[in-house]
Amino acid sequence: MCGIVGYIGNKRAAPIILAGLKRLEYRGYDSAGVSTIDGGALTMAKKAGKVADLERATTVSKTEGTIGIGHTRWATHGVPNDVNAHPHADSSDNIVLVHNGIIENYVTIKKKLTAQGYAFKSDTDSEVLAVFIGMLYKTFGNFEQAVRTALCEVEGTFGIVVMCAEHPDMLIAARRGSPLILGVGNDEYVVASDAAAIVSHTRQVVYLHENEMAIVTRNGFTTKTILDIETDPVIEEISIELEQIEKGGFPHFMLKEIFEQPTTFHDGFRGRLLVDEGNVRLGGLSTVTDRLLNAKRIIITACGTSWHAALIGEYLLENMARIPVEVEYASEFRYRNPIIDSSDVVIAISQSGETADTLSAIRLAKANGATVIGMVNVVGSSIARETDAGVYLHAGPEIGVASTKAFTSQLCVLTQFSLYMARTRGMSAETGREIATALEAIPEMIERILAKSDEVKEIARQYADASNFLYLGRGYNFPVALEGALKLKEISYIHAEGYPAAEMKHGPIALINENMPVVFIAPKDEIYEKVVSNIEEVRARQGKVIAIASESDDFIDTVANHVIKIPDTLPMLIPILASIPLQLLAYHIAVFRDCNVDMPRNLAKSVTVE
Ligand code: M6R
């Protein structure tokens, strides 16, 4: 969840690290810090708040030194203040590190170190690791051995970059459960938790594997496991472009990403959708075709927004392919001793590909013999690499903490996967063609909805001061209601709940009064009349109704206070279209409330801790 950058080369490290940290701030933004080695001594600057606060409050940008490390934090242990900010040094100010992850046995290690007379300045588990490595360095007199020995002792997860003032020409990076990428430039190296901090320096990267470390000097690098077994690093090319990780004239990444959806959705089916055949070609699944054909059931596991996409996937797969599907929160799945066997296919959905709970869930599924498929956005991420096969979302880098374009890309991929499964299980080519043709028309329909942004903004202005919101939908659109509510609460801090519309009468109806805005997803489908009855029930209790409705519906304006029309399409594709106005509604409300849309409080983009 935190952002890590390390640099070693011939240029001043601090400006490079600060620029990298700004690109990684979406991963965590409680506090930031930078350390370099200058003239054989450590420099240290750290501050609660954002990277810009660090730059304003310290002389960090003037710091000399051509080797350094930096960190932007999402607090796990200890409040976000200056002292708890990373980097953390050992008691001799010789060893210094930045850390992403959680050292689970830090209390035990801290007790042992305290008994030996070591003292600690912060409340963090990361400082314990720094002091531990410092103690081992004193014992062995060997920097690399000290790091390796410490990492073999610690339990939990880490992505770390470590420096030693007595070794000003060496950076050591290591990972377990937290991503780390080594960028290989010309006589310079950038280590980062995310390619966004590397791409302006080099496109050549090495993805570190679990329990692997890189020993990096100005002249080269080697990789080995923390058990000291040499490994063969594979240099790969990263595909992201610099402009993809910039705002491109939009006030926020979230708005930019909402407006990218016609393109990103199209990218999700380009080269895959075979409209004339009414089928789909998913090259990433070719190695598991037989196992998919023989699957008795599909389990989809994910967290947050990706879990909402999974719920829609359940409806799609069961309706189209008639195969039983279960959807599991990854965090629950891994701890409830689920029954899984080799006839199961487990699908993990994740934007980041690094979500700790989802990663653990797929490891459990693999250990039980299931075939594990990833539907992941970030190329080369841990989930992408640990699954048996997969389908990339191709949504491009998503920086806004609130997931938008990745969600619609997940629906794009899930629809195609369902169509592919359905065709192998007897769906006619004619029905397949009808679905493929409708899917192909979606990008242009998204464009038409985006053109209504100002209309949605005006509705947002009227409800920006609300304390609560209810989102209701049925069938395919119940998960859309959940997603609409999550979008609103995470960026505007308004309490919002999503429910199946028909469940309202079993409890939530008690909340309805003139102060309760209720968002209905009410397309013209087979349960439209039932949803309209629910709207009437809300109106009868003075609730305010905002309806997302079909363009062909001219009745709904007579019962709803506000109507946002979306193009008519197949019911199974409505969630894609209906989610766009809900993203815009949440965005505009958050802006009216002066909230930090791209970096909402307490959140981080990729949740790499349990
Ligand atoms: O990267 P993932 O898709 O695995 O992330 C899962 C959730 O953490 C994520 O969807 C989260 O709920 C977002 N903030 C929602 O906007």
Short mmCIF file of N, CA and C in Angstrom, two decimals, residues 471-596:
data_model
loop_
_atom_site.label_atom_id
_atom_site.label_comp_id
_atom_site.label_asym_id
_atom_site.label_seq_id
_atom_site.Cartn_x
_atom_site.Cartn_y
_atom_site.Cartn_z
N TYR A 471 -29.01 3.15 -2.52
CA TYR A 471 -28.92 2.75 -3.93
C TYR A 471 -29.66 1.44 -4.08
N LEU A 472 -30.61 1.37 -5.02
CA LEU A 472 -31.41 0.16 -5.18
C LEU A 472 -31.43 -0.31 -6.63
N GLY A 473 -31.31 -1.62 -6.80
CA GLY A 473 -31.40 -2.20 -8.15
C GLY A 473 -31.74 -3.67 -7.99
N ARG A 474 -32.17 -4.28 -9.08
CA ARG A 474 -32.51 -5.71 -9.03
C ARG A 474 -31.78 -6.47 -10.11
N GLY A 475 -31.66 -7.79 -9.89
CA GLY A 475 -31.03 -8.64 -10.90
C GLY A 475 -29.60 -8.19 -11.16
N TYR A 476 -29.25 -8.06 -12.44
CA TYR A 476 -27.90 -7.62 -12.81
C TYR A 476 -27.54 -6.29 -12.14
N ASN A 477 -28.55 -5.51 -11.78
CA ASN A 477 -28.27 -4.16 -11.30
C ASN A 477 -28.21 -4.04 -9.78
N PHE A 478 -28.41 -5.15 -9.07
CA PHE A 478 -28.19 -5.09 -7.63
C PHE A 478 -26.71 -4.84 -7.32
N PRO A 479 -25.76 -5.56 -7.96
CA PRO A 479 -24.35 -5.23 -7.69
C PRO A 479 -23.99 -3.80 -8.14
N VAL A 480 -24.70 -3.29 -9.13
CA VAL A 480 -24.44 -1.90 -9.57
C VAL A 480 -24.83 -0.94 -8.44
N ALA A 481 -25.91 -1.28 -7.73
CA ALA A 481 -26.32 -0.45 -6.58
C ALA A 481 -25.23 -0.48 -5.50
N LEU A 482 -24.68 -1.66 -5.26
CA LEU A 482 -23.59 -1.77 -4.27
C LEU A 482 -22.40 -0.92 -4.69
N GLU A 483 -22.07 -0.99 -5.97
CA GLU A 483 -20.91 -0.26 -6.48
C GLU A 483 -21.15 1.25 -6.43
N GLY A 484 -22.37 1.68 -6.77
CA GLY A 484 -22.69 3.11 -6.71
C GLY A 484 -22.53 3.64 -5.29
N ALA A 485 -23.00 2.84 -4.32
CA ALA A 485 -22.91 3.26 -2.91
C ALA A 485 -21.45 3.30 -2.46
N LEU A 486 -20.66 2.31 -2.87
CA LEU A 486 -19.24 2.29 -2.47
C LEU A 486 -18.51 3.51 -3.05
N LYS A 487 -18.80 3.83 -4.33
CA LYS A 487 -18.13 4.98 -4.97
C LYS A 487 -18.42 6.24 -4.17
N LEU A 488 -19.71 6.41 -3.80
CA LEU A 488 -20.07 7.65 -3.10
C LEU A 488 -19.39 7.72 -1.74
N LYS A 489 -19.47 6.61 -0.97
CA LYS A 489 -18.95 6.71 0.41
C LYS A 489 -17.44 6.87 0.42
N GLU A 490 -16.74 6.22 -0.50
CA GLU A 490 -15.28 6.27 -0.37
C GLU A 490 -14.69 7.63 -0.75
N ILE A 491 -15.37 8.39 -1.63
CA ILE A 491 -14.76 9.68 -1.99
C ILE A 491 -15.47 10.89 -1.42
N SER A 492 -16.75 10.73 -0.97
CA SER A 492 -17.44 11.93 -0.45
C SER A 492 -17.69 11.82 1.06
N TYR A 493 -17.46 10.63 1.63
CA TYR A 493 -17.67 10.35 3.06
C TYR A 493 -19.15 10.47 3.45
N ILE A 494 -20.05 10.38 2.46
CA ILE A 494 -21.48 10.30 2.77
C ILE A 494 -21.82 8.84 2.99
N HIS A 495 -22.57 8.56 4.06
CA HIS A 495 -22.96 7.17 4.29
C HIS A 495 -23.92 6.72 3.18
N ALA A 496 -23.62 5.59 2.57
CA ALA A 496 -24.48 5.11 1.48
C ALA A 496 -24.58 3.59 1.56
N GLU A 497 -25.78 3.10 1.25
CA GLU A 497 -25.97 1.64 1.26
C GLU A 497 -26.58 1.20 -0.06
N GLY A 498 -26.17 0.03 -0.51
CA GLY A 498 -26.78 -0.57 -1.69
C GLY A 498 -27.61 -1.76 -1.27
N TYR A 499 -28.77 -1.93 -1.90
CA TYR A 499 -29.67 -3.05 -1.56
C TYR A 499 -30.34 -3.57 -2.81
N PRO A 500 -30.78 -4.83 -2.81
CA PRO A 500 -31.69 -5.24 -3.87
C PRO A 500 -33.00 -4.46 -3.65
N ALA A 501 -33.55 -3.89 -4.71
CA ALA A 501 -34.70 -2.99 -4.54
C ALA A 501 -35.82 -3.63 -3.74
N ALA A 502 -36.08 -4.92 -3.98
CA ALA A 502 -37.20 -5.56 -3.31
C ALA A 502 -36.95 -5.79 -1.83
N GLU A 503 -35.71 -5.71 -1.41
CA GLU A 503 -35.37 -5.90 0.01
C GLU A 503 -35.70 -4.66 0.83
N MET A 504 -35.94 -3.54 0.14
CA MET A 504 -36.19 -2.28 0.86
C MET A 504 -37.30 -2.43 1.88
N LYS A 505 -38.35 -3.16 1.48
CA LYS A 505 -39.50 -3.26 2.38
C LYS A 505 -39.21 -4.12 3.61
N HIS A 506 -38.08 -4.81 3.60
CA HIS A 506 -37.73 -5.65 4.76
C HIS A 506 -36.87 -4.90 5.77
N GLY A 507 -36.77 -3.63 5.69
CA GLY A 507 -35.98 -2.88 6.68
C GLY A 507 -35.62 -1.47 6.27
N PRO A 508 -34.83 -1.31 5.18
CA PRO A 508 -34.34 0.04 4.85
C PRO A 508 -35.44 1.07 4.63
N ILE A 509 -36.67 0.62 4.33
CA ILE A 509 -37.75 1.57 4.09
C ILE A 509 -37.98 2.47 5.31
N ALA A 510 -37.60 1.96 6.48
CA ALA A 510 -37.76 2.75 7.71
C ALA A 510 -36.92 4.03 7.67
N LEU A 511 -35.91 4.03 6.83
CA LEU A 511 -35.01 5.20 6.76
C LEU A 511 -35.55 6.31 5.86
N ILE A 512 -36.55 5.97 5.06
CA ILE A 512 -36.97 6.93 4.02
C ILE A 512 -37.76 8.09 4.62
N ASN A 513 -37.31 9.28 4.34
CA ASN A 513 -38.07 10.49 4.61
C ASN A 513 -37.64 11.54 3.59
N GLU A 514 -38.05 12.79 3.81
CA GLU A 514 -37.78 13.81 2.78
C GLU A 514 -36.28 14.11 2.63
N ASN A 515 -35.47 13.64 3.58
CA ASN A 515 -34.03 13.91 3.49
C ASN A 515 -33.24 12.77 2.85
N MET A 516 -33.93 11.73 2.40
CA MET A 516 -33.20 10.55 1.90
C MET A 516 -33.23 10.48 0.37
N PRO A 517 -32.09 10.77 -0.28
CA PRO A 517 -32.04 10.53 -1.72
C PRO A 517 -31.90 9.03 -1.98
N VAL A 518 -32.70 8.52 -2.91
CA VAL A 518 -32.64 7.11 -3.26
C VAL A 518 -32.35 6.99 -4.75
N VAL A 519 -31.25 6.33 -5.07
CA VAL A 519 -30.87 6.16 -6.48
C VAL A 519 -31.38 4.79 -6.92
N PHE A 520 -32.24 4.79 -7.93
CA PHE A 520 -32.76 3.54 -8.48
C PHE A 520 -32.10 3.25 -9.83
N ILE A 521 -31.63 2.02 -10.00
CA ILE A 521 -31.21 1.60 -11.34
C ILE A 521 -32.44 0.88 -11.90
N ALA A 522 -33.11 1.54 -12.84
CA ALA A 522 -34.44 1.07 -13.27
C ALA A 522 -34.55 0.99 -14.78
N PRO A 523 -33.75 0.13 -15.42
CA PRO A 523 -33.85 0.03 -16.88
C PRO A 523 -35.13 -0.70 -17.29
N LYS A 524 -35.50 -0.56 -18.54
CA LYS A 524 -36.68 -1.27 -19.06
C LYS A 524 -36.32 -2.73 -19.28
N ASP A 525 -36.48 -3.54 -18.25
CA ASP A 525 -36.21 -4.98 -18.40
C ASP A 525 -37.40 -5.75 -17.83
N GLU A 526 -37.23 -7.04 -17.63
CA GLU A 526 -38.40 -7.84 -17.25
C GLU A 526 -38.90 -7.55 -15.83
N ILE A 527 -38.07 -6.87 -15.00
CA ILE A 527 -38.57 -6.55 -13.66
C ILE A 527 -38.79 -5.04 -13.47
N TYR A 528 -38.88 -4.36 -14.60
CA TYR A 528 -39.06 -2.90 -14.56
C TYR A 528 -40.28 -2.49 -13.71
N GLU A 529 -41.42 -3.14 -13.96
CA GLU A 529 -42.66 -2.74 -13.25
C GLU A 529 -42.48 -2.87 -11.74
N LYS A 530 -41.77 -3.93 -11.32
CA LYS A 530 -41.56 -4.15 -9.87
C LYS A 530 -40.73 -3.00 -9.30
N VAL A 531 -39.71 -2.60 -10.06
CA VAL A 531 -38.84 -1.52 -9.57
C VAL A 531 -39.63 -0.22 -9.51
N VAL A 532 -40.50 0.01 -10.49
CA VAL A 532 -41.32 1.22 -10.46
C VAL A 532 -42.20 1.22 -9.21
N SER A 533 -42.70 0.06 -8.82
CA SER A 533 -43.50 -0.01 -7.58
C SER A 533 -42.65 0.41 -6.38
N ASN A 534 -41.39 -0.03 -6.37
CA ASN A 534 -40.49 0.37 -5.28
C ASN A 534 -40.27 1.89 -5.30
N ILE A 535 -40.19 2.46 -6.49
CA ILE A 535 -40.02 3.92 -6.59
C ILE A 535 -41.25 4.61 -5.98
N GLU A 536 -42.41 4.09 -6.32
CA GLU A 536 -43.66 4.67 -5.77
C GLU A 536 -43.64 4.61 -4.24
N GLU A 537 -43.13 3.49 -3.71
CA GLU A 537 -43.08 3.35 -2.25
C GLU A 537 -42.19 4.42 -1.61
N VAL A 538 -41.10 4.73 -2.28
CA VAL A 538 -40.19 5.77 -1.77
C VAL A 538 -40.85 7.14 -1.87
N ARG A 539 -41.47 7.40 -3.02
CA ARG A 539 -42.13 8.70 -3.20
C ARG A 539 -43.24 8.89 -2.18
N ALA A 540 -43.98 7.83 -1.86
CA ALA A 540 -45.07 7.92 -0.89
C ALA A 540 -44.56 8.35 0.48
N ARG A 541 -43.27 8.15 0.72
CA ARG A 541 -42.68 8.52 2.02
C ARG A 541 -41.77 9.75 1.88
N GLN A 542 -42.01 10.51 0.85
CA GLN A 542 -41.31 11.78 0.57
C GLN A 542 -39.82 11.62 0.23
N GLY A 543 -39.36 10.39 0.02
CA GLY A 543 -37.96 10.22 -0.39
C GLY A 543 -37.72 10.85 -1.76
N LYS A 544 -36.48 11.22 -2.03
CA LYS A 544 -36.16 11.85 -3.32
C LYS A 544 -35.57 10.78 -4.25
N VAL A 545 -36.15 10.63 -5.42
CA VAL A 545 -35.75 9.55 -6.32
C VAL A 545 -34.90 10.06 -7.48
N ILE A 546 -33.72 9.47 -7.61
CA ILE A 546 -32.86 9.72 -8.79
C ILE A 546 -32.86 8.39 -9.55
N ALA A 547 -33.40 8.40 -10.75
CA ALA A 547 -33.52 7.13 -11.50
C ALA A 547 -32.55 7.09 -12.67
N ILE A 548 -31.87 5.96 -12.77
CA ILE A 548 -31.07 5.68 -13.97
C ILE A 548 -31.98 4.82 -14.84
N ALA A 549 -32.41 5.36 -15.97
CA ALA A 549 -33.47 4.69 -16.74
C ALA A 549 -33.11 4.60 -18.21
N SER A 550 -33.90 3.79 -18.92
CA SER A 550 -33.64 3.58 -20.35
C SER A 550 -34.12 4.78 -21.18
N GLU A 551 -33.39 5.04 -22.27
CA GLU A 551 -33.77 6.14 -23.16
C GLU A 551 -35.21 5.97 -23.67
N SER A 552 -35.62 4.71 -23.87
CA SER A 552 -36.94 4.45 -24.43
C SER A 552 -38.06 4.60 -23.40
N ASP A 553 -37.73 4.92 -22.16
CA ASP A 553 -38.73 4.96 -21.09
C ASP A 553 -39.24 6.39 -20.92
N ASP A 554 -40.50 6.66 -21.34
CA ASP A 554 -40.99 8.03 -21.12
C ASP A 554 -41.99 8.09 -19.98
N PHE A 555 -42.12 6.98 -19.24
CA PHE A 555 -43.03 7.01 -18.09
C PHE A 555 -42.32 7.44 -16.81
N ILE A 556 -41.05 7.02 -16.70
CA ILE A 556 -40.36 7.15 -15.42
C ILE A 556 -40.26 8.61 -14.94
N ASP A 557 -40.23 9.55 -15.90
CA ASP A 557 -40.16 10.97 -15.53
C ASP A 557 -41.36 11.39 -14.68
N THR A 558 -42.44 10.65 -14.75
CA THR A 558 -43.63 11.04 -13.99
C THR A 558 -43.54 10.58 -12.53
N VAL A 559 -42.62 9.65 -12.22
CA VAL A 559 -42.54 9.16 -10.84
C VAL A 559 -41.23 9.51 -10.13
N ALA A 560 -40.19 9.84 -10.89
CA ALA A 560 -38.90 10.13 -10.25
C ALA A 560 -38.66 11.63 -10.19
N ASN A 561 -37.89 12.07 -9.20
CA ASN A 561 -37.55 13.50 -9.12
C ASN A 561 -36.53 13.88 -10.19
N HIS A 562 -35.59 12.96 -10.45
CA HIS A 562 -34.54 13.21 -11.45
C HIS A 562 -34.36 11.92 -12.24
N VAL A 563 -34.14 12.07 -13.52
CA VAL A 563 -33.92 10.88 -14.36
C VAL A 563 -32.66 11.09 -15.18
N ILE A 564 -31.79 10.10 -15.17
CA ILE A 564 -30.62 10.12 -16.07
C ILE A 564 -30.82 8.95 -17.02
N LYS A 565 -30.93 9.29 -18.31
CA LYS A 565 -31.24 8.24 -19.29
C LYS A 565 -29.96 7.62 -19.85
N ILE A 566 -30.02 6.32 -20.01
CA ILE A 566 -28.89 5.60 -20.63
C ILE A 566 -29.44 4.84 -21.85
N PRO A 567 -28.60 4.59 -22.86
CA PRO A 567 -29.08 3.90 -24.06
C PRO A 567 -29.65 2.51 -23.75
N ASP A 568 -30.57 2.09 -24.57
CA ASP A 568 -31.14 0.73 -24.44
C ASP A 568 -30.13 -0.28 -24.96
N THR A 569 -29.98 -1.37 -24.23
CA THR A 569 -29.12 -2.46 -24.68
C THR A 569 -29.64 -3.75 -24.05
N LEU A 570 -28.91 -4.85 -24.23
CA LEU A 570 -29.33 -6.10 -23.60
C LEU A 570 -29.26 -5.95 -22.08
N PRO A 571 -30.19 -6.56 -21.34
CA PRO A 571 -30.18 -6.44 -19.87
C PRO A 571 -28.83 -6.78 -19.26
N MET A 572 -28.13 -7.79 -19.82
CA MET A 572 -26.85 -8.23 -19.24
C MET A 572 -25.76 -7.16 -19.36
N LEU A 573 -25.96 -6.20 -20.27
CA LEU A 573 -24.94 -5.16 -20.47
C LEU A 573 -25.30 -3.85 -19.78
N ILE A 574 -26.50 -3.78 -19.22
CA ILE A 574 -26.92 -2.55 -18.54
C ILE A 574 -25.97 -2.15 -17.40
N PRO A 575 -25.44 -3.11 -16.58
CA PRO A 575 -24.54 -2.69 -15.49
C PRO A 575 -23.38 -1.82 -15.98
N ILE A 576 -22.88 -2.12 -17.18
CA ILE A 576 -21.75 -1.33 -17.70
C ILE A 576 -22.20 0.12 -17.88
N LEU A 577 -23.35 0.29 -18.53
CA LEU A 577 -23.81 1.65 -18.80
C LEU A 577 -24.29 2.35 -17.53
N ALA A 578 -25.01 1.61 -16.67
CA ALA A 578 -25.59 2.24 -15.47
C ALA A 578 -24.52 2.70 -14.50
N SER A 579 -23.36 2.04 -14.52
CA SER A 579 -22.33 2.43 -13.55
C SER A 579 -21.69 3.77 -13.90
N ILE A 580 -21.79 4.20 -15.17
CA ILE A 580 -21.12 5.46 -15.58
C ILE A 580 -21.75 6.69 -14.88
N PRO A 581 -23.10 6.86 -14.96
CA PRO A 581 -23.67 8.02 -14.25
C PRO A 581 -23.44 7.95 -12.74
N LEU A 582 -23.36 6.73 -12.19
CA LEU A 582 -23.13 6.62 -10.74
C LEU A 582 -21.71 7.07 -10.39
N GLN A 583 -20.75 6.76 -11.27
CA GLN A 583 -19.38 7.25 -11.06
C GLN A 583 -19.37 8.77 -11.11
N LEU A 584 -20.08 9.33 -12.11
CA LEU A 584 -20.11 10.80 -12.26
C LEU A 584 -20.81 11.45 -11.08
N LEU A 585 -21.89 10.82 -10.61
CA LEU A 585 -22.63 11.39 -9.47
C LEU A 585 -21.72 11.45 -8.24
N ALA A 586 -21.02 10.34 -7.96
CA ALA A 586 -20.12 10.30 -6.79
C ALA A 586 -19.01 11.33 -6.97
N TYR A 587 -18.46 11.40 -8.18
CA TYR A 587 -17.35 12.35 -8.42
C TYR A 587 -17.81 13.78 -8.17
N HIS A 588 -18.92 14.19 -8.79
CA HIS A 588 -19.34 15.59 -8.67
C HIS A 588 -19.74 15.92 -7.23
N ILE A 589 -20.40 14.99 -6.55
CA ILE A 589 -20.76 15.26 -5.14
C ILE A 589 -19.49 15.47 -4.32
N ALA A 590 -18.50 14.62 -4.52
CA ALA A 590 -17.24 14.74 -3.75
C ALA A 590 -16.56 16.07 -4.03
N VAL A 591 -16.59 16.51 -5.29
CA VAL A 591 -15.96 17.80 -5.63
C VAL A 591 -16.74 18.94 -4.95
N PHE A 592 -18.09 18.87 -4.99
CA PHE A 592 -18.88 19.91 -4.31
C PHE A 592 -18.57 19.94 -2.81
N ARG A 593 -18.25 18.80 -2.24
CA ARG A 593 -17.95 18.76 -0.79
C ARG A 593 -16.47 19.05 -0.52
N ASP A 594 -15.74 19.40 -1.57
CA ASP A 594 -14.33 19.77 -1.41
C ASP A 594 -13.48 18.61 -0.90
N CYS A 595 -13.83 17.42 -1.30
CA CYS A 595 -13.07 16.24 -0.84
C CYS A 595 -11.90 16.00 -1.80
N ASN A 596 -10.87 15.36 -1.29
CA ASN A 596 -9.73 15.01 -2.13
C ASN A 596 -10.09 13.73 -2.90
#
